[in-house]
Amino acid sequence: MKIKTMLFSALLAFSVSGSAFAYTIAGGTDVGGLDTFMAETTGMSSGEATETAWASGIVGTQLTFAGKTDPASFQVTVEDAGVIAFQLFTAPTYFLVKDARKHVLFKNEQSMDWGVFNLLAYFGANKLEELQLSHLTEFNGGTVTVPEPGTLGLLGLGILGLLTVRRKLQRTA
């Protein structure tokens, strides 16, 4: 009976820590899932100070400029031709993508090394043909360690095992 309970607990821990949907690019590189759209604006001038102030106002906290890629080029994902990915260099918390007239801000949540978004939803089909945007600005960059869900599941299973042993020892004492 106890073995069945432990096996059920292990199965539950691993099912909760399952992987999310991820996109890949040519060569099989996993770039993560779609990043979260925050806001967009048109007609704003470009520049480090202007973009940082606008993005900080959107997220409600002071962001720091981490880097700029100019021009920003990207790759079409294997799973969806409208979804594109580009490598990020500072593992930013937020990134801003700009074309000739529009700024779009995203929260980088899925893969800290890659920016992934639906190009058609924000810039239209003509940008898909060009495969190039004006520039990409990264905010709050630095090295970020994100624990894998499987690691968290194993940690939880280990804690559950320790609690079980402690409970067993208390019963025998």
JSON list of C-alpha atoms in Angstrom, two decimals:
[
{"chain": "A", "resi": 1, "resn": "MET", "atom": "CA", "xyz": [0.00, 0.00, 0.00]},
{"chain": "A", "resi": 2, "resn": "LYS", "atom": "CA", "xyz": [2.79, 2.43, 0.91]},
{"chain": "A", "resi": 3, "resn": "ILE", "atom": "CA", "xyz": [4.63, 1.67, -2.33]},
{"chain": "A", "resi": 4, "resn": "LYS", "atom": "CA", "xyz": [1.48, 2.45, -4.33]},
{"chain": "A", "resi": 5, "resn": "THR", "atom": "CA", "xyz": [1.12, 5.76, -2.48]},
{"chain": "A", "resi": 6, "resn": "MET", "atom": "CA", "xyz": [4.75, 6.68, -3.15]},
{"chain": "A", "resi": 7, "resn": "LEU", "atom": "CA", "xyz": [4.47, 5.72, -6.84]},
{"chain": "A", "resi": 8, "resn": "PHE", "atom": "CA", "xyz": [1.27, 7.76, -7.15]},
{"chain": "A", "resi": 9, "resn": "SER", "atom": "CA", "xyz": [3.00, 10.74, -5.50]},
{"chain": "A", "resi": 10, "resn": "ALA", "atom": "CA", "xyz": [5.97, 10.45, -7.86]},
{"chain": "A", "resi": 11, "resn": "LEU", "atom": "CA", "xyz": [3.69, 10.23, -10.89]},
{"chain": "A", "resi": 12, "resn": "LEU", "atom": "CA", "xyz": [1.75, 13.27, -9.70]},
{"chain": "A", "resi": 13, "resn": "ALA", "atom": "CA", "xyz": [4.97, 15.27, -9.14]},
{"chain": "A", "resi": 14, "resn": "PHE", "atom": "CA", "xyz": [6.24, 14.50, -12.64]},
{"chain": "A", "resi": 15, "resn": "SER", "atom": "CA", "xyz": [2.90, 15.22, -14.31]},
{"chain": "A", "resi": 16, "resn": "VAL", "atom": "CA", "xyz": [2.70, 18.64, -12.66]},
{"chain": "A", "resi": 17, "resn": "SER", "atom": "CA", "xyz": [6.24, 19.44, -13.84]},
{"chain": "A", "resi": 18, "resn": "GLY", "atom": "CA", "xyz": [5.51, 18.56, -17.48]},
{"chain": "A", "resi": 19, "resn": "SER", "atom": "CA", "xyz": [6.99, 20.64, -20.27]},
{"chain": "A", "resi": 20, "resn": "ALA", "atom": "CA", "xyz": [5.17, 23.49, -22.00]},
{"chain": "A", "resi": 21, "resn": "PHE", "atom": "CA", "xyz": [4.80, 23.90, -25.76]},
{"chain": "A", "resi": 22, "resn": "ALA", "atom": "CA", "xyz": [7.97, 25.19, -27.37]},
{"chain": "A", "resi": 23, "resn": "TYR", "atom": "CA", "xyz": [8.87, 26.38, -30.85]},
{"chain": "A", "resi": 24, "resn": "THR", "atom": "CA", "xyz": [11.97, 25.32, -32.77]},
{"chain": "A", "resi": 25, "resn": "ILE", "atom": "CA", "xyz": [13.97, 26.88, -35.58]},
{"chain": "A", "resi": 26, "resn": "ALA", "atom": "CA", "xyz": [15.93, 25.25, -38.41]},
{"chain": "A", "resi": 27, "resn": "GLY", "atom": "CA", "xyz": [18.50, 22.87, -36.99]},
{"chain": "A", "resi": 28, "resn": "GLY", "atom": "CA", "xyz": [16.17, 21.80, -34.16]},
{"chain": "A", "resi": 29, "resn": "THR", "atom": "CA", "xyz": [17.07, 24.57, -31.71]},
{"chain": "A", "resi": 30, "resn": "ASP", "atom": "CA", "xyz": [14.39, 24.94, -29.01]},
{"chain": "A", "resi": 31, "resn": "VAL", "atom": "CA", "xyz": [13.56, 28.65, -28.63]},
{"chain": "A", "resi": 32, "resn": "GLY", "atom": "CA", "xyz": [10.75, 28.34, -26.07]},
{"chain": "A", "resi": 33, "resn": "GLY", "atom": "CA", "xyz": [7.15, 29.48, -26.28]},
{"chain": "A", "resi": 34, "resn": "LEU", "atom": "CA", "xyz": [5.57, 32.81, -27.13]},
{"chain": "A", "resi": 35, "resn": "ASP", "atom": "CA", "xyz": [6.62, 35.73, -24.96]},
{"chain": "A", "resi": 36, "resn": "THR", "atom": "CA", "xyz": [3.94, 37.91, -23.35]},
{"chain": "A", "resi": 37, "resn": "PHE", "atom": "CA", "xyz": [2.76, 41.02, -25.23]},
{"chain": "A", "resi": 38, "resn": "MET", "atom": "CA", "xyz": [2.77, 44.10, -22.98]},
{"chain": "A", "resi": 39, "resn": "ALA", "atom": "CA", "xyz": [1.98, 47.14, -25.18]},
{"chain": "A", "resi": 40, "resn": "GLU", "atom": "CA", "xyz": [2.53, 48.85, -28.52]},
{"chain": "A", "resi": 41, "resn": "THR", "atom": "CA", "xyz": [2.73, 52.43, -29.74]},
{"chain": "A", "resi": 42, "resn": "THR", "atom": "CA", "xyz": [3.16, 54.23, -33.03]},
{"chain": "A", "resi": 43, "resn": "GLY", "atom": "CA", "xyz": [4.83, 57.53, -33.76]},
{"chain": "A", "resi": 44, "resn": "MET", "atom": "CA", "xyz": [7.27, 57.46, -30.84]},
{"chain": "A", "resi": 45, "resn": "SER", "atom": "CA", "xyz": [10.82, 58.50, -31.65]},
{"chain": "A", "resi": 46, "resn": "SER", "atom": "CA", "xyz": [13.59, 55.95, -31.15]},
{"chain": "A", "resi": 47, "resn": "GLY", "atom": "CA", "xyz": [16.42, 56.32, -28.71]},
{"chain": "A", "resi": 48, "resn": "GLU", "atom": "CA", "xyz": [17.67, 54.66, -25.56]},
{"chain": "A", "resi": 49, "resn": "ALA", "atom": "CA", "xyz": [16.18, 57.21, -23.12]},
{"chain": "A", "resi": 50, "resn": "THR", "atom": "CA", "xyz": [12.82, 57.49, -24.91]},
{"chain": "A", "resi": 51, "resn": "GLU", "atom": "CA", "xyz": [12.30, 53.75, -25.27]},
{"chain": "A", "resi": 52, "resn": "THR", "atom": "CA", "xyz": [13.41, 53.04, -21.69]},
{"chain": "A", "resi": 53, "resn": "ALA", "atom": "CA", "xyz": [11.05, 55.70, -20.28]},
{"chain": "A", "resi": 54, "resn": "TRP", "atom": "CA", "xyz": [8.09, 54.41, -22.31]},
{"chain": "A", "resi": 55, "resn": "ALA", "atom": "CA", "xyz": [8.71, 50.75, -21.39]},
{"chain": "A", "resi": 56, "resn": "SER", "atom": "CA", "xyz": [9.21, 51.66, -17.70]},
{"chain": "A", "resi": 57, "resn": "GLY", "atom": "CA", "xyz": [5.86, 53.46, -17.71]},
{"chain": "A", "resi": 58, "resn": "ILE", "atom": "CA", "xyz": [4.13, 50.40, -19.17]},
{"chain": "A", "resi": 59, "resn": "VAL", "atom": "CA", "xyz": [5.53, 47.88, -16.66]},
{"chain": "A", "resi": 60, "resn": "GLY", "atom": "CA", "xyz": [5.30, 50.26, -13.69]},
{"chain": "A", "resi": 61, "resn": "THR", "atom": "CA", "xyz": [8.93, 50.00, -12.59]},
{"chain": "A", "resi": 62, "resn": "GLN", "atom": "CA", "xyz": [12.21, 51.57, -13.67]},
{"chain": "A", "resi": 63, "resn": "LEU", "atom": "CA", "xyz": [13.85, 49.43, -16.37]},
{"chain": "A", "resi": 64, "resn": "THR", "atom": "CA", "xyz": [17.52, 49.58, -17.28]},
{"chain": "A", "resi": 65, "resn": "PHE", "atom": "CA", "xyz": [18.76, 49.59, -20.85]},
{"chain": "A", "resi": 66, "resn": "ALA", "atom": "CA", "xyz": [20.75, 46.38, -21.45]},
{"chain": "A", "resi": 67, "resn": "GLY", "atom": "CA", "xyz": [21.53, 46.46, -25.16]},
{"chain": "A", "resi": 68, "resn": "LYS", "atom": "CA", "xyz": [20.38, 47.14, -28.70]},
{"chain": "A", "resi": 69, "resn": "THR", "atom": "CA", "xyz": [20.60, 45.02, -31.83]},
{"chain": "A", "resi": 70, "resn": "ASP", "atom": "CA", "xyz": [20.41, 47.11, -34.99]},
{"chain": "A", "resi": 71, "resn": "PRO", "atom": "CA", "xyz": [19.14, 45.83, -37.38]},
{"chain": "A", "resi": 72, "resn": "ALA", "atom": "CA", "xyz": [17.23, 42.99, -35.75]},
{"chain": "A", "resi": 73, "resn": "SER", "atom": "CA", "xyz": [17.05, 39.86, -37.86]},
{"chain": "A", "resi": 74, "resn": "PHE", "atom": "CA", "xyz": [15.08, 36.78, -36.95]},
{"chain": "A", "resi": 75, "resn": "GLN", "atom": "CA", "xyz": [14.22, 33.24, -37.98]},
{"chain": "A", "resi": 76, "resn": "VAL", "atom": "CA", "xyz": [10.87, 31.69, -38.81]},
{"chain": "A", "resi": 77, "resn": "THR", "atom": "CA", "xyz": [9.87, 28.83, -36.50]},
{"chain": "A", "resi": 78, "resn": "VAL", "atom": "CA", "xyz": [9.32, 25.34, -37.88]},
{"chain": "A", "resi": 79, "resn": "GLU", "atom": "CA", "xyz": [5.86, 24.97, -36.31]},
{"chain": "A", "resi": 80, "resn": "ASP", "atom": "CA", "xyz": [4.31, 28.25, -37.52]},
{"chain": "A", "resi": 81, "resn": "ALA", "atom": "CA", "xyz": [5.56, 30.50, -40.34]},
{"chain": "A", "resi": 82, "resn": "GLY", "atom": "CA", "xyz": [3.99, 33.55, -38.65]},
{"chain": "A", "resi": 83, "resn": "VAL", "atom": "CA", "xyz": [5.91, 33.01, -35.40]},
{"chain": "A", "resi": 84, "resn": "ILE", "atom": "CA", "xyz": [9.49, 34.24, -35.41]},
{"chain": "A", "resi": 85, "resn": "ALA", "atom": "CA", "xyz": [12.42, 33.92, -33.01]},
{"chain": "A", "resi": 86, "resn": "PHE", "atom": "CA", "xyz": [15.63, 35.85, -32.47]},
{"chain": "A", "resi": 87, "resn": "GLN", "atom": "CA", "xyz": [18.51, 35.37, -30.11]},
{"chain": "A", "resi": 88, "resn": "LEU", "atom": "CA", "xyz": [18.76, 37.68, -27.11]},
{"chain": "A", "resi": 89, "resn": "PHE", "atom": "CA", "xyz": [22.20, 38.57, -25.79]},
{"chain": "A", "resi": 90, "resn": "THR", "atom": "CA", "xyz": [21.62, 39.73, -22.21]},
{"chain": "A", "resi": 91, "resn": "ALA", "atom": "CA", "xyz": [18.80, 37.42, -21.01]},
{"chain": "A", "resi": 92, "resn": "PRO", "atom": "CA", "xyz": [16.49, 40.44, -20.59]},
{"chain": "A", "resi": 93, "resn": "THR", "atom": "CA", "xyz": [13.31, 40.60, -18.57]},
{"chain": "A", "resi": 94, "resn": "TYR", "atom": "CA", "xyz": [11.68, 42.73, -21.29]},
{"chain": "A", "resi": 95, "resn": "PHE", "atom": "CA", "xyz": [12.45, 43.44, -24.93]},
{"chain": "A", "resi": 96, "resn": "LEU", "atom": "CA", "xyz": [11.14, 45.98, -27.41]},
{"chain": "A", "resi": 97, "resn": "VAL", "atom": "CA", "xyz": [10.88, 45.33, -31.15]},
{"chain": "A", "resi": 98, "resn": "LYS", "atom": "CA", "xyz": [10.64, 48.23, -33.61]},
{"chain": "A", "resi": 99, "resn": "ASP", "atom": "CA", "xyz": [9.92, 48.60, -37.29]},
{"chain": "A", "resi": 100, "resn": "ALA", "atom": "CA", "xyz": [9.71, 51.86, -39.26]},
{"chain": "A", "resi": 101, "resn": "ARG", "atom": "CA", "xyz": [6.76, 53.21, -37.25]},
{"chain": "A", "resi": 102, "resn": "LYS", "atom": "CA", "xyz": [5.72, 50.87, -34.43]},
{"chain": "A", "resi": 103, "resn": "HIS", "atom": "CA", "xyz": [7.30, 49.91, -31.07]},
{"chain": "A", "resi": 104, "resn": "VAL", "atom": "CA", "xyz": [6.08, 46.67, -29.44]},
{"chain": "A", "resi": 105, "resn": "LEU", "atom": "CA", "xyz": [7.05, 45.64, -25.89]},
{"chain": "A", "resi": 106, "resn": "PHE", "atom": "CA", "xyz": [7.18, 42.03, -24.70]},
{"chain": "A", "resi": 107, "resn": "LYS", "atom": "CA", "xyz": [7.92, 40.33, -21.38]},
{"chain": "A", "resi": 108, "resn": "ASN", "atom": "CA", "xyz": [10.54, 37.63, -21.88]},
{"chain": "A", "resi": 109, "resn": "GLU", "atom": "CA", "xyz": [9.16, 34.63, -20.01]},
{"chain": "A", "resi": 110, "resn": "GLN", "atom": "CA", "xyz": [9.55, 31.42, -21.96]},
{"chain": "A", "resi": 111, "resn": "SER", "atom": "CA", "xyz": [13.24, 31.21, -22.83]},
{"chain": "A", "resi": 112, "resn": "MET", "atom": "CA", "xyz": [15.56, 33.89, -21.54]},
{"chain": "A", "resi": 113, "resn": "ASP", "atom": "CA", "xyz": [17.97, 33.39, -24.47]},
{"chain": "A", "resi": 114, "resn": "TRP", "atom": "CA", "xyz": [15.35, 33.78, -27.22]},
{"chain": "A", "resi": 115, "resn": "GLY", "atom": "CA", "xyz": [12.60, 36.25, -28.05]},
{"chain": "A", "resi": 116, "resn": "VAL", "atom": "CA", "xyz": [9.56, 34.60, -29.67]},
{"chain": "A", "resi": 117, "resn": "PHE", "atom": "CA", "xyz": [6.41, 36.32, -30.91]},
{"chain": "A", "resi": 118, "resn": "ASN", "atom": "CA", "xyz": [3.77, 36.18, -33.64]},
{"chain": "A", "resi": 119, "resn": "LEU", "atom": "CA", "xyz": [5.04, 38.62, -36.25]},
{"chain": "A", "resi": 120, "resn": "LEU", "atom": "CA", "xyz": [1.76, 38.70, -38.16]},
{"chain": "A", "resi": 121, "resn": "ALA", "atom": "CA", "xyz": [-0.19, 39.79, -35.07]},
{"chain": "A", "resi": 122, "resn": "TYR", "atom": "CA", "xyz": [1.89, 42.93, -34.53]},
{"chain": "A", "resi": 123, "resn": "PHE", "atom": "CA", "xyz": [3.62, 43.88, -37.79]},
{"chain": "A", "resi": 124, "resn": "GLY", "atom": "CA", "xyz": [1.61, 42.28, -40.62]},
{"chain": "A", "resi": 125, "resn": "ALA", "atom": "CA", "xyz": [2.43, 39.99, -43.53]},
{"chain": "A", "resi": 126, "resn": "ASN", "atom": "CA", "xyz": [4.76, 42.44, -45.29]},
{"chain": "A", "resi": 127, "resn": "LYS", "atom": "CA", "xyz": [7.31, 42.10, -42.46]},
{"chain": "A", "resi": 128, "resn": "LEU", "atom": "CA", "xyz": [7.29, 38.34, -42.85]},
{"chain": "A", "resi": 129, "resn": "GLU", "atom": "CA", "xyz": [8.50, 38.75, -46.43]},
{"chain": "A", "resi": 130, "resn": "GLU", "atom": "CA", "xyz": [11.30, 41.13, -45.37]},
{"chain": "A", "resi": 131, "resn": "LEU", "atom": "CA", "xyz": [12.36, 39.15, -42.28]},
{"chain": "A", "resi": 132, "resn": "GLN", "atom": "CA", "xyz": [13.99, 42.24, -40.81]},
{"chain": "A", "resi": 133, "resn": "LEU", "atom": "CA", "xyz": [12.94, 44.84, -38.27]},
{"chain": "A", "resi": 134, "resn": "SER", "atom": "CA", "xyz": [14.51, 48.20, -37.46]},
{"chain": "A", "resi": 135, "resn": "HIS", "atom": "CA", "xyz": [15.98, 47.22, -34.12]},
{"chain": "A", "resi": 136, "resn": "LEU", "atom": "CA", "xyz": [15.57, 45.28, -30.88]},
{"chain": "A", "resi": 137, "resn": "THR", "atom": "CA", "xyz": [16.12, 46.82, -27.44]},
{"chain": "A", "resi": 138, "resn": "GLU", "atom": "CA", "xyz": [16.70, 44.68, -24.34]},
{"chain": "A", "resi": 139, "resn": "PHE", "atom": "CA", "xyz": [15.86, 45.81, -20.77]},
{"chain": "A", "resi": 140, "resn": "ASN", "atom": "CA", "xyz": [17.00, 44.45, -17.38]},
{"chain": "A", "resi": 141, "resn": "GLY", "atom": "CA", "xyz": [19.51, 42.04, -18.87]},
{"chain": "A", "resi": 142, "resn": "GLY", "atom": "CA", "xyz": [22.02, 39.91, -17.04]},
{"chain": "A", "resi": 143, "resn": "THR", "atom": "CA", "xyz": [22.53, 36.29, -16.24]},
{"chain": "A", "resi": 144, "resn": "VAL", "atom": "CA", "xyz": [19.34, 34.65, -15.05]},
{"chain": "A", "resi": 145, "resn": "THR", "atom": "CA", "xyz": [19.01, 31.10, -13.79]},
{"chain": "A", "resi": 146, "resn": "VAL", "atom": "CA", "xyz": [15.59, 29.59, -14.31]},
{"chain": "A", "resi": 147, "resn": "PRO", "atom": "CA", "xyz": [14.99, 26.23, -12.62]},
{"chain": "A", "resi": 148, "resn": "GLU", "atom": "CA", "xyz": [13.62, 23.50, -14.84]},
{"chain": "A", "resi": 149, "resn": "PRO", "atom": "CA", "xyz": [10.21, 22.07, -13.90]},
{"chain": "A", "resi": 150, "resn": "GLY", "atom": "CA", "xyz": [11.69, 18.55, -13.67]},
{"chain": "A", "resi": 151, "resn": "THR", "atom": "CA", "xyz": [14.24, 19.78, -11.14]},
{"chain": "A", "resi": 152, "resn": "LEU", "atom": "CA", "xyz": [11.48, 21.30, -9.02]},
{"chain": "A", "resi": 153, "resn": "GLY", "atom": "CA", "xyz": [9.54, 18.03, -9.23]},
{"chain": "A", "resi": 154, "resn": "LEU", "atom": "CA", "xyz": [12.55, 16.06, -8.02]},
{"chain": "A", "resi": 155, "resn": "LEU", "atom": "CA", "xyz": [13.10, 18.52, -5.18]},
{"chain": "A", "resi": 156, "resn": "GLY", "atom": "CA", "xyz": [9.47, 18.15, -4.13]},
{"chain": "A", "resi": 157, "resn": "LEU", "atom": "CA", "xyz": [9.74, 14.36, -4.29]},
{"chain": "A", "resi": 158, "resn": "GLY", "atom": "CA", "xyz": [12.86, 14.47, -2.11]},
{"chain": "A", "resi": 159, "resn": "ILE", "atom": "CA", "xyz": [11.13, 16.64, 0.49]},
{"chain": "A", "resi": 160, "resn": "LEU", "atom": "CA", "xyz": [8.14, 14.29, 0.45]},
{"chain": "A", "resi": 161, "resn": "GLY", "atom": "CA", "xyz": [10.50, 11.36, 1.07]},
{"chain": "A", "resi": 162, "resn": "LEU", "atom": "CA", "xyz": [12.15, 13.13, 4.01]},
{"chain": "A", "resi": 163, "resn": "LEU", "atom": "CA", "xyz": [8.77, 13.91, 5.56]},
{"chain": "A", "resi": 164, "resn": "THR", "atom": "CA", "xyz": [7.69, 10.28, 5.14]},
{"chain": "A", "resi": 165, "resn": "VAL", "atom": "CA", "xyz": [10.84, 8.99, 6.86]},
{"chain": "A", "resi": 166, "resn": "ARG", "atom": "CA", "xyz": [10.45, 11.51, 9.70]},
{"chain": "A", "resi": 167, "resn": "ARG", "atom": "CA", "xyz": [6.83, 10.52, 10.21]},
{"chain": "A", "resi": 168, "resn": "LYS", "atom": "CA", "xyz": [7.79, 6.83, 10.28]},
{"chain": "A", "resi": 169, "resn": "LEU", "atom": "CA", "xyz": [10.50, 7.50, 12.87]},
{"chain": "A", "resi": 170, "resn": "GLN", "atom": "CA", "xyz": [8.06, 9.46, 15.06]},
{"chain": "A", "resi": 171, "resn": "ARG", "atom": "CA", "xyz": [5.58, 6.55, 15.01]},
{"chain": "A", "resi": 172, "resn": "THR", "atom": "CA", "xyz": [8.20, 4.02, 16.12]},
{"chain": "A", "resi": 173, "resn": "ALA", "atom": "CA", "xyz": [9.52, 6.24, 18.93]}
]
